[in-house]
Amino acid sequence: MPVLPANFTLLQVIPDLDTGGAEQTTLDVAGAVVQAGGRAIVASNGGRMVTDLQSRGATWAPMPVNSKNPLVMAANRGRLIELIRRERVRLVHVRSRAPAFAAFSAARATGTPCLATYHGLYSSGNPLKRWYNSVMTRGPVTIANSDFTRDHIIAEHGTESSKVVAIARGVDIDRFDPAKVAPERVAALKARWGIAEDDARVRFILAGRLSRWKGQRLLIDAAQHLKATHGDDVLVILAGDDQGRSGYRRELEAAIAAAGLGQTVRLVGHCDDMPAAYLAADVACAPSLDPEPFGRTAVEPQAMGRPIIAADHGAPRETVVAGETGWLFKPGDPEALAAVMAEAIAAGPERRAAMGAVGQTRARRLYSAAAMCEATLEVYVGLLGGRL
């Protein structure tokens, strides 16, 4: 791990700490800074991950940085200036657009270096939106969470390639380790989800918040296509809460009922024990309708030794090796998804296990949270040392 400067304090700024890849990365980096002897502060509106953040030795600074109200954003600038000065922050790392305006301005006012991580592929239908998105590239260096995202930043904003660093989002390899998951945890999840011990169906799982672009509806449509030939062989598990998108959840429930898939597709809600959830399944699915900038849900199941089915666009082209660690299919095409699900069923337990083993080895080598944190801290040290 890189050696941090003496009395180093990092301030990360992110809208919420509820759930998601950017949020998990924030916690991982905060913990790495503390372990390296520094102090870590996260300014955020808060959420269910605050307790985890604090358990890593970091400090939560409650702040309404989730707001896009111009008046609140302007007030956040003052709040951040006060926080930076009071806590003697050495570096500011912002992880979302709305708070980036206040964070970069506060950093300039205090003479504090500031950088951003580009966590998503933001839509840019007009010049104003493109300008809004470009706030994430205003620092001396921008971190991209995959090579795919890096290429997007350079093409979209004309950023010099030397100022964009790709650091793959990491997963917690210690947590996502099959050897550390007791069978009782898996059995408890199966019982909660109503899966009998003698249920021999091939289980597919899609983990992620209920959001249209994540592809839950697409997976339901694919299951309908499979019903005629594999109806008795398939169980689809949709694990994730709706985060207020109750209309979309009702749409999914209606689609399941209309297709007669009440015994085939299950909406199981939020799951706190995803390592056990992946072991309770045979194949994971990441059928996102839009390109994923990274997509932990394509990597975490591989770390757990499960093959993955993913849409053939975005970062999964980097994280999934077709035919070796999983399958790729034409994005947005339910028949194409059904076809690769049928391939996964036909592969049988031994072939799926072999693919899972290859994926596990690759995930541990390329996508560990430790490697991501080390690379991020190297950027911090380089920036403070004037090398970036």
Short mmCIF file of C-alpha atoms in Angstrom, two decimals:
data_model
loop_
_atom_site.label_atom_id
_atom_site.label_comp_id
_atom_site.label_asym_id
_atom_site.label_seq_id
_atom_site.Cartn_x
_atom_site.Cartn_y
_atom_site.Cartn_z
CA MET A 1 0.00 0.00 0.00
CA PRO A 2 1.39 3.47 -0.86
CA VAL A 3 2.74 5.57 2.02
CA LEU A 4 0.42 8.50 2.68
CA PRO A 5 1.76 11.92 3.72
CA ALA A 6 1.86 12.64 7.43
CA ASN A 7 -1.42 13.93 8.88
CA PHE A 8 -3.28 12.98 5.71
CA THR A 9 -7.04 13.52 5.80
CA LEU A 10 -9.24 12.53 2.86
CA LEU A 11 -12.71 13.96 2.28
CA GLN A 12 -14.98 12.00 -0.05
CA VAL A 13 -18.24 13.55 -1.19
CA ILE A 14 -21.13 11.36 -2.36
CA PRO A 15 -24.91 12.02 -2.37
CA ASP A 16 -26.07 9.02 -0.33
CA LEU A 17 -24.72 5.99 1.47
CA ASP A 18 -27.65 3.69 0.85
CA THR A 19 -26.54 1.02 -1.62
CA GLY A 20 -24.62 0.73 -4.86
CA GLY A 21 -21.19 0.37 -6.41
CA ALA A 22 -20.02 3.96 -5.99
CA GLU A 23 -21.08 3.86 -2.36
CA GLN A 24 -19.26 0.59 -1.71
CA THR A 25 -16.14 1.96 -3.36
CA THR A 26 -16.35 5.01 -1.08
CA LEU A 27 -16.37 2.76 1.98
CA ASP A 28 -13.53 0.61 0.67
CA VAL A 29 -11.28 3.59 -0.01
CA ALA A 30 -12.13 5.17 3.34
CA GLY A 31 -11.16 1.97 5.11
CA ALA A 32 -7.91 1.72 3.13
CA VAL A 33 -6.94 5.29 4.09
CA VAL A 34 -7.55 4.54 7.77
CA GLN A 35 -5.53 1.33 7.54
CA ALA A 36 -2.70 3.30 5.92
CA GLY A 37 -2.61 5.67 8.88
CA GLY A 38 -4.69 8.53 7.52
CA ARG A 39 -8.10 9.94 8.39
CA ALA A 40 -11.16 9.47 6.19
CA ILE A 41 -14.28 11.63 6.16
CA VAL A 42 -17.34 11.14 3.97
CA ALA A 43 -19.77 14.00 3.41
CA SER A 44 -23.11 12.51 2.48
CA ASN A 45 -26.83 12.69 3.14
CA GLY A 46 -26.48 9.28 4.79
CA GLY A 47 -28.13 5.90 4.42
CA ARG A 48 -27.96 2.30 5.54
CA MET A 49 -24.19 2.07 4.87
CA VAL A 50 -23.22 4.74 7.42
CA THR A 51 -22.76 2.15 10.17
CA ASP A 52 -20.42 0.13 7.94
CA LEU A 53 -18.46 3.29 7.12
CA GLN A 54 -18.01 4.11 10.78
CA SER A 55 -17.02 0.52 11.60
CA ARG A 56 -14.04 1.01 9.28
CA GLY A 57 -12.80 3.91 11.38
CA ALA A 58 -14.05 6.65 9.06
CA THR A 59 -16.16 9.69 9.94
CA TRP A 60 -19.54 10.56 8.46
CA ALA A 61 -20.23 14.26 7.95
CA PRO A 62 -24.00 14.65 7.44
CA MET A 63 -24.68 17.07 4.61
CA PRO A 64 -27.47 17.45 2.00
CA VAL A 65 -25.07 16.91 -0.91
CA ASN A 66 -27.72 14.75 -2.56
CA SER A 67 -29.71 17.87 -3.46
CA LYS A 68 -29.79 19.35 -6.96
CA ASN A 69 -31.48 22.51 -5.72
CA PRO A 70 -29.15 25.39 -6.72
CA LEU A 71 -29.67 27.15 -3.38
CA VAL A 72 -28.80 24.02 -1.41
CA MET A 73 -25.80 23.36 -3.68
CA ALA A 74 -24.56 26.89 -3.03
CA ALA A 75 -24.98 26.40 0.72
CA ASN A 76 -23.11 23.09 0.48
CA ARG A 77 -20.12 25.00 -0.87
CA GLY A 78 -19.94 26.93 2.39
CA ARG A 79 -20.47 23.80 4.46
CA LEU A 80 -17.64 22.03 2.64
CA ILE A 81 -15.29 24.99 3.01
CA GLU A 82 -15.91 24.98 6.74
CA LEU A 83 -15.42 21.20 6.93
CA ILE A 84 -12.20 21.26 4.90
CA ARG A 85 -10.70 23.98 7.06
CA ARG A 86 -11.85 22.55 10.39
CA GLU A 87 -10.62 19.03 9.66
CA ARG A 88 -7.50 20.14 7.75
CA VAL A 89 -8.45 18.07 4.73
CA ARG A 90 -5.53 17.44 2.38
CA LEU A 91 -7.48 16.01 -0.57
CA VAL A 92 -11.09 16.04 -1.77
CA HIS A 93 -12.49 13.15 -3.82
CA VAL A 94 -15.98 13.67 -5.26
CA ARG A 95 -18.08 10.86 -6.67
CA SER A 96 -21.18 12.44 -8.21
CA ARG A 97 -22.09 15.42 -10.37
CA ALA A 98 -24.44 17.48 -8.21
CA PRO A 99 -22.06 17.70 -5.23
CA ALA A 100 -19.09 18.10 -7.58
CA PHE A 101 -19.95 21.74 -8.27
CA ALA A 102 -19.82 22.59 -4.57
CA ALA A 103 -16.83 20.33 -3.90
CA PHE A 104 -14.60 21.69 -6.66
CA SER A 105 -15.51 25.27 -5.72
CA ALA A 106 -14.83 24.64 -2.02
CA ALA A 107 -11.54 22.96 -2.86
CA ARG A 108 -10.44 25.96 -4.94
CA ALA A 109 -11.43 28.36 -2.17
CA THR A 110 -9.29 26.45 0.33
CA GLY A 111 -6.42 25.58 -1.98
CA THR A 112 -7.12 21.87 -1.61
CA PRO A 113 -6.49 19.42 -4.47
CA CYS A 114 -9.70 17.82 -5.75
CA LEU A 115 -10.39 14.94 -8.11
CA ALA A 116 -13.43 12.95 -9.21
CA THR A 117 -14.31 9.39 -10.08
CA TYR A 118 -16.58 8.99 -13.09
CA HIS A 119 -18.83 6.18 -11.89
CA GLY A 120 -21.51 6.22 -14.60
CA LEU A 121 -22.25 6.92 -18.23
CA TYR A 122 -24.31 10.06 -17.91
CA SER A 123 -26.79 10.91 -20.64
CA SER A 124 -25.92 14.04 -22.61
CA GLY A 125 -28.68 14.90 -25.05
CA ASN A 126 -27.82 18.60 -25.29
CA PRO A 127 -24.87 20.98 -24.71
CA LEU A 128 -26.14 22.06 -21.28
CA LYS A 129 -26.28 18.47 -20.05
CA ARG A 130 -22.84 17.77 -21.50
CA TRP A 131 -21.49 20.80 -19.62
CA TYR A 132 -23.16 19.57 -16.43
CA ASN A 133 -21.55 16.15 -16.83
CA SER A 134 -18.14 17.65 -17.56
CA VAL A 135 -17.83 18.89 -13.98
CA MET A 136 -16.45 15.42 -13.22
CA THR A 137 -13.40 16.15 -15.39
CA ARG A 138 -12.41 19.49 -13.83
CA GLY A 139 -9.69 18.12 -11.60
CA PRO A 140 -6.07 17.51 -12.56
CA VAL A 141 -6.95 13.83 -12.95
CA THR A 142 -10.17 11.88 -13.35
CA ILE A 143 -10.53 8.27 -12.27
CA ALA A 144 -12.61 6.01 -14.54
CA ASN A 145 -13.99 2.77 -13.13
CA SER A 146 -13.17 0.73 -16.25
CA ASP A 147 -11.38 1.01 -19.59
CA PHE A 148 -14.82 1.36 -21.17
CA THR A 149 -15.61 4.38 -19.00
CA ARG A 150 -12.17 5.87 -19.66
CA ASP A 151 -12.72 5.69 -23.42
CA HIS A 152 -16.14 7.31 -22.95
CA ILE A 153 -14.71 10.23 -20.94
CA ILE A 154 -12.03 10.95 -23.53
CA ALA A 155 -14.49 10.78 -26.43
CA GLU A 156 -17.33 12.66 -24.68
CA HIS A 157 -15.37 15.49 -23.09
CA GLY A 158 -12.19 15.69 -25.15
CA THR A 159 -10.16 15.12 -21.99
CA GLU A 160 -6.47 14.46 -22.48
CA SER A 161 -5.83 10.74 -22.19
CA SER A 162 -3.00 11.36 -19.72
CA LYS A 163 -5.50 12.94 -17.31
CA VAL A 164 -7.84 9.94 -17.16
CA VAL A 165 -6.80 6.92 -15.10
CA ALA A 166 -8.72 3.65 -15.31
CA ILE A 167 -9.01 1.85 -11.97
CA ALA A 168 -11.38 -1.10 -12.09
CA ARG A 169 -13.94 -1.05 -9.32
CA GLY A 170 -13.01 -3.70 -6.81
CA VAL A 171 -15.05 -6.27 -4.99
CA ASP A 172 -14.44 -7.51 -1.47
CA ILE A 173 -12.66 -10.77 -2.21
CA ASP A 174 -12.61 -11.72 1.46
CA ARG A 175 -16.38 -11.30 1.73
CA PHE A 176 -17.10 -12.87 -1.64
CA ASP A 177 -15.25 -16.08 -0.89
CA PRO A 178 -17.19 -19.37 -1.11
CA ALA A 179 -14.96 -20.95 1.52
CA LYS A 180 -16.12 -18.39 4.09
CA VAL A 181 -19.86 -18.90 3.62
CA ALA A 182 -21.30 -21.44 6.04
CA PRO A 183 -23.90 -23.80 4.53
CA GLU A 184 -26.37 -22.58 7.16
CA ARG A 185 -26.36 -19.13 5.59
CA VAL A 186 -27.28 -20.54 2.20
CA ALA A 187 -29.96 -22.78 3.72
CA ALA A 188 -31.44 -19.83 5.59
CA LEU A 189 -31.74 -17.79 2.39
CA LYS A 190 -33.33 -20.66 0.50
CA ALA A 191 -35.86 -21.09 3.29
CA ARG A 192 -36.62 -17.35 3.28
CA TRP A 193 -37.13 -17.45 -0.48
CA GLY A 194 -39.32 -20.55 -0.31
CA ILE A 195 -36.88 -22.84 -2.11
CA ALA A 196 -37.17 -26.43 -0.95
CA GLU A 197 -34.00 -28.42 -0.38
CA ASP A 198 -35.06 -30.93 -3.03
CA ASP A 199 -35.79 -28.23 -5.64
CA ALA A 200 -33.61 -29.37 -8.56
CA ARG A 201 -34.35 -26.49 -10.90
CA VAL A 202 -31.46 -24.47 -12.32
CA ARG A 203 -31.55 -21.19 -10.40
CA PHE A 204 -30.76 -17.89 -12.10
CA ILE A 205 -30.28 -14.77 -9.99
CA LEU A 206 -30.33 -11.10 -10.91
CA ALA A 207 -29.07 -8.99 -8.02
CA GLY A 208 -29.62 -5.25 -8.06
CA ARG A 209 -32.09 -2.51 -7.26
CA LEU A 210 -35.36 -2.71 -9.14
CA SER A 211 -34.67 -0.28 -11.96
CA ARG A 212 -35.76 -0.69 -15.54
CA TRP A 213 -32.31 -0.40 -17.03
CA LYS A 214 -31.02 -3.23 -14.83
CA GLY A 215 -33.09 -5.63 -16.97
CA GLN A 216 -35.49 -7.35 -14.58
CA ARG A 217 -38.34 -7.06 -17.08
CA LEU A 218 -36.10 -8.41 -19.83
CA LEU A 219 -35.26 -11.45 -17.71
CA ILE A 220 -38.96 -12.07 -17.08
CA ASP A 221 -39.61 -11.94 -20.83
CA ALA A 222 -36.73 -14.37 -21.40
CA ALA A 223 -38.17 -16.72 -18.79
CA GLN A 224 -41.47 -16.63 -20.68
CA HIS A 225 -39.66 -17.72 -23.86
CA LEU A 226 -38.02 -20.56 -21.90
CA LYS A 227 -41.28 -21.69 -20.39
CA ALA A 228 -42.33 -23.91 -23.30
CA THR A 229 -39.13 -25.96 -23.32
CA HIS A 230 -37.66 -25.53 -19.85
CA GLY A 231 -40.60 -24.47 -17.71
CA ASP A 232 -40.00 -27.12 -15.08
CA ASP A 233 -36.22 -26.67 -15.08
CA VAL A 234 -35.87 -22.97 -14.26
CA LEU A 235 -36.20 -20.72 -11.23
CA VAL A 236 -35.46 -16.99 -11.61
CA ILE A 237 -34.69 -14.94 -8.50
CA LEU A 238 -34.87 -11.14 -8.62
CA ALA A 239 -33.06 -9.86 -5.52
CA GLY A 240 -33.25 -6.14 -4.81
CA ASP A 241 -35.57 -3.51 -3.41
CA ASP A 242 -37.45 -0.92 -5.42
CA GLN A 243 -36.02 2.12 -3.56
CA GLY A 244 -39.33 3.88 -4.03
CA ARG A 245 -39.95 2.65 -7.57
CA SER A 246 -43.18 0.97 -6.53
CA GLY A 247 -44.69 1.46 -9.97
CA TYR A 248 -41.94 -0.57 -11.60
CA ARG A 249 -42.27 -3.29 -9.00
CA ARG A 250 -46.00 -3.52 -9.71
CA GLU A 251 -45.21 -3.72 -13.43
CA LEU A 252 -42.87 -6.67 -12.78
CA GLU A 253 -45.46 -8.41 -10.63
CA ALA A 254 -48.08 -7.92 -13.35
CA ALA A 255 -45.73 -9.26 -16.04
CA ILE A 256 -44.98 -12.35 -13.95
CA ALA A 257 -48.68 -13.00 -13.42
CA ALA A 258 -49.63 -12.37 -17.06
CA ALA A 259 -46.98 -14.80 -18.29
CA GLY A 260 -48.06 -17.48 -15.82
CA LEU A 261 -44.61 -17.42 -14.18
CA GLY A 262 -45.75 -17.26 -10.58
CA GLN A 263 -43.88 -20.48 -9.79
CA THR A 264 -40.87 -19.61 -11.94
CA VAL A 265 -39.93 -16.01 -11.10
CA ARG A 266 -39.65 -14.68 -7.56
CA LEU A 267 -39.21 -11.11 -6.34
CA VAL A 268 -37.43 -11.59 -3.03
CA GLY A 269 -36.61 -7.98 -2.06
CA HIS A 270 -33.38 -6.62 -0.62
CA CYS A 271 -30.72 -9.15 0.35
CA ASP A 272 -28.00 -8.35 2.89
CA ASP A 273 -26.10 -11.60 2.34
CA MET A 274 -25.17 -11.58 -1.34
CA PRO A 275 -22.31 -14.11 -1.00
CA ALA A 276 -24.84 -16.67 0.26
CA ALA A 277 -27.33 -15.55 -2.38
CA TYR A 278 -24.92 -16.37 -5.19
CA LEU A 279 -24.21 -19.79 -3.67
CA ALA A 280 -27.96 -20.37 -3.51
CA ALA A 281 -28.06 -19.89 -7.28
CA ASP A 282 -26.42 -21.71 -10.17
CA VAL A 283 -26.00 -18.87 -12.65
CA ALA A 284 -25.98 -15.09 -12.20
CA CYS A 285 -27.48 -12.65 -14.69
CA ALA A 286 -26.53 -9.06 -15.52
CA PRO A 287 -28.86 -8.20 -18.42
CA SER A 288 -28.58 -4.39 -18.20
CA LEU A 289 -30.33 -2.53 -21.01
CA ASP A 290 -27.73 0.25 -21.02
CA PRO A 291 -23.96 -0.32 -20.98
CA GLU A 292 -22.61 -0.84 -17.49
CA PRO A 293 -19.64 1.42 -16.67
CA PHE A 294 -18.31 -1.45 -14.55
CA GLY A 295 -20.99 -3.65 -13.04
CA ARG A 296 -20.16 -5.36 -9.75
CA THR A 297 -23.06 -7.73 -10.35
CA ALA A 298 -21.03 -9.27 -13.18
CA VAL A 299 -17.91 -9.68 -11.03
CA GLU A 300 -19.14 -10.60 -7.54
CA PRO A 301 -20.82 -13.84 -8.65
CA GLN A 302 -17.66 -14.83 -10.51
CA ALA A 303 -15.70 -14.30 -7.29
CA MET A 304 -18.19 -16.73 -5.73
CA GLY A 305 -17.51 -19.33 -8.42
CA ARG A 306 -20.70 -18.79 -10.38
CA PRO A 307 -20.80 -18.33 -14.16
CA ILE A 308 -22.41 -15.14 -15.39
CA ILE A 309 -24.76 -14.20 -18.23
CA ALA A 310 -24.30 -10.55 -19.22
CA ALA A 311 -25.39 -8.18 -21.96
CA ASP A 312 -22.72 -7.80 -24.63
CA HIS A 313 -21.91 -4.13 -24.12
CA GLY A 314 -20.07 -1.87 -21.72
CA ALA A 315 -17.57 -3.08 -19.15
CA PRO A 316 -18.89 -6.69 -18.99
CA ARG A 317 -16.96 -7.16 -22.23
CA GLU A 318 -13.89 -6.71 -20.00
CA THR A 319 -15.09 -8.59 -16.94
CA VAL A 320 -16.77 -11.60 -18.61
CA VAL A 321 -14.86 -13.99 -20.87
CA ALA A 322 -17.47 -15.51 -23.16
CA GLY A 323 -17.32 -19.28 -23.19
CA GLU A 324 -14.89 -19.38 -20.26
CA THR A 325 -16.43 -17.52 -17.32
CA GLY A 326 -19.92 -17.04 -18.71
CA TRP A 327 -22.01 -16.00 -21.69
CA LEU A 328 -22.70 -12.71 -23.47
CA PHE A 329 -25.92 -12.00 -25.35
CA LYS A 330 -27.35 -9.31 -27.62
CA PRO A 331 -28.45 -6.44 -25.34
CA GLY A 332 -32.18 -5.95 -24.93
CA ASP A 333 -33.12 -9.14 -26.79
CA PRO A 334 -35.21 -11.51 -24.61
CA GLU A 335 -34.94 -14.35 -27.12
CA ALA A 336 -31.14 -14.05 -27.17
CA LEU A 337 -31.12 -14.05 -23.37
CA ALA A 338 -33.38 -17.10 -23.30
CA ALA A 339 -31.03 -18.87 -25.71
CA VAL A 340 -27.97 -18.40 -23.48
CA MET A 341 -30.00 -19.37 -20.42
CA ALA A 342 -30.82 -22.58 -22.26
CA GLU A 343 -27.10 -23.04 -22.96
CA ALA A 344 -26.36 -22.62 -19.27
CA ILE A 345 -28.95 -25.26 -18.42
CA ALA A 346 -27.58 -27.64 -21.05
CA ALA A 347 -24.02 -27.14 -19.81
CA GLY A 348 -24.83 -29.12 -16.70
CA PRO A 349 -23.46 -28.82 -13.16
CA GLU A 350 -19.89 -29.91 -13.95
CA ARG A 351 -19.38 -27.50 -16.84
CA ARG A 352 -20.95 -24.63 -14.90
CA ALA A 353 -18.68 -25.41 -11.94
CA ALA A 354 -15.62 -25.41 -14.19
CA MET A 355 -16.58 -22.04 -15.68
CA GLY A 356 -17.19 -20.72 -12.17
CA ALA A 357 -13.72 -21.81 -11.08
CA VAL A 358 -12.09 -19.95 -13.98
CA GLY A 359 -14.15 -16.86 -13.22
CA GLN A 360 -13.25 -17.01 -9.54
CA THR A 361 -9.52 -17.15 -10.26
CA ARG A 362 -9.76 -14.26 -12.71
CA ALA A 363 -11.89 -12.09 -10.41
CA ARG A 364 -9.51 -12.56 -7.51
CA ARG A 365 -6.57 -11.59 -9.72
CA LEU A 366 -8.05 -8.56 -11.47
CA TYR A 367 -10.91 -7.14 -9.43
CA SER A 368 -10.10 -7.19 -5.74
CA ALA A 369 -11.05 -4.20 -3.59
CA ALA A 370 -7.51 -4.25 -2.21
CA ALA A 371 -6.04 -3.73 -5.69
CA MET A 372 -8.53 -0.94 -6.40
CA CYS A 373 -7.71 0.81 -3.12
CA GLU A 374 -3.97 0.51 -3.66
CA ALA A 375 -4.25 2.04 -7.14
CA THR A 376 -6.49 4.84 -5.81
CA LEU A 377 -4.08 5.71 -3.00
CA GLU A 378 -1.25 5.75 -5.56
CA VAL A 379 -3.21 8.42 -7.44
CA TYR A 380 -3.62 10.39 -4.21
CA VAL A 381 0.11 10.25 -3.45
CA GLY A 382 0.97 11.16 -7.04
CA LEU A 383 -1.41 14.10 -7.03
CA LEU A 384 -0.14 15.47 -3.73
CA GLY A 385 3.43 14.96 -4.89
CA GLY A 386 2.85 16.95 -8.06
CA ARG A 387 3.34 13.96 -10.35
CA LEU A 388 -0.21 14.09 -11.81
#
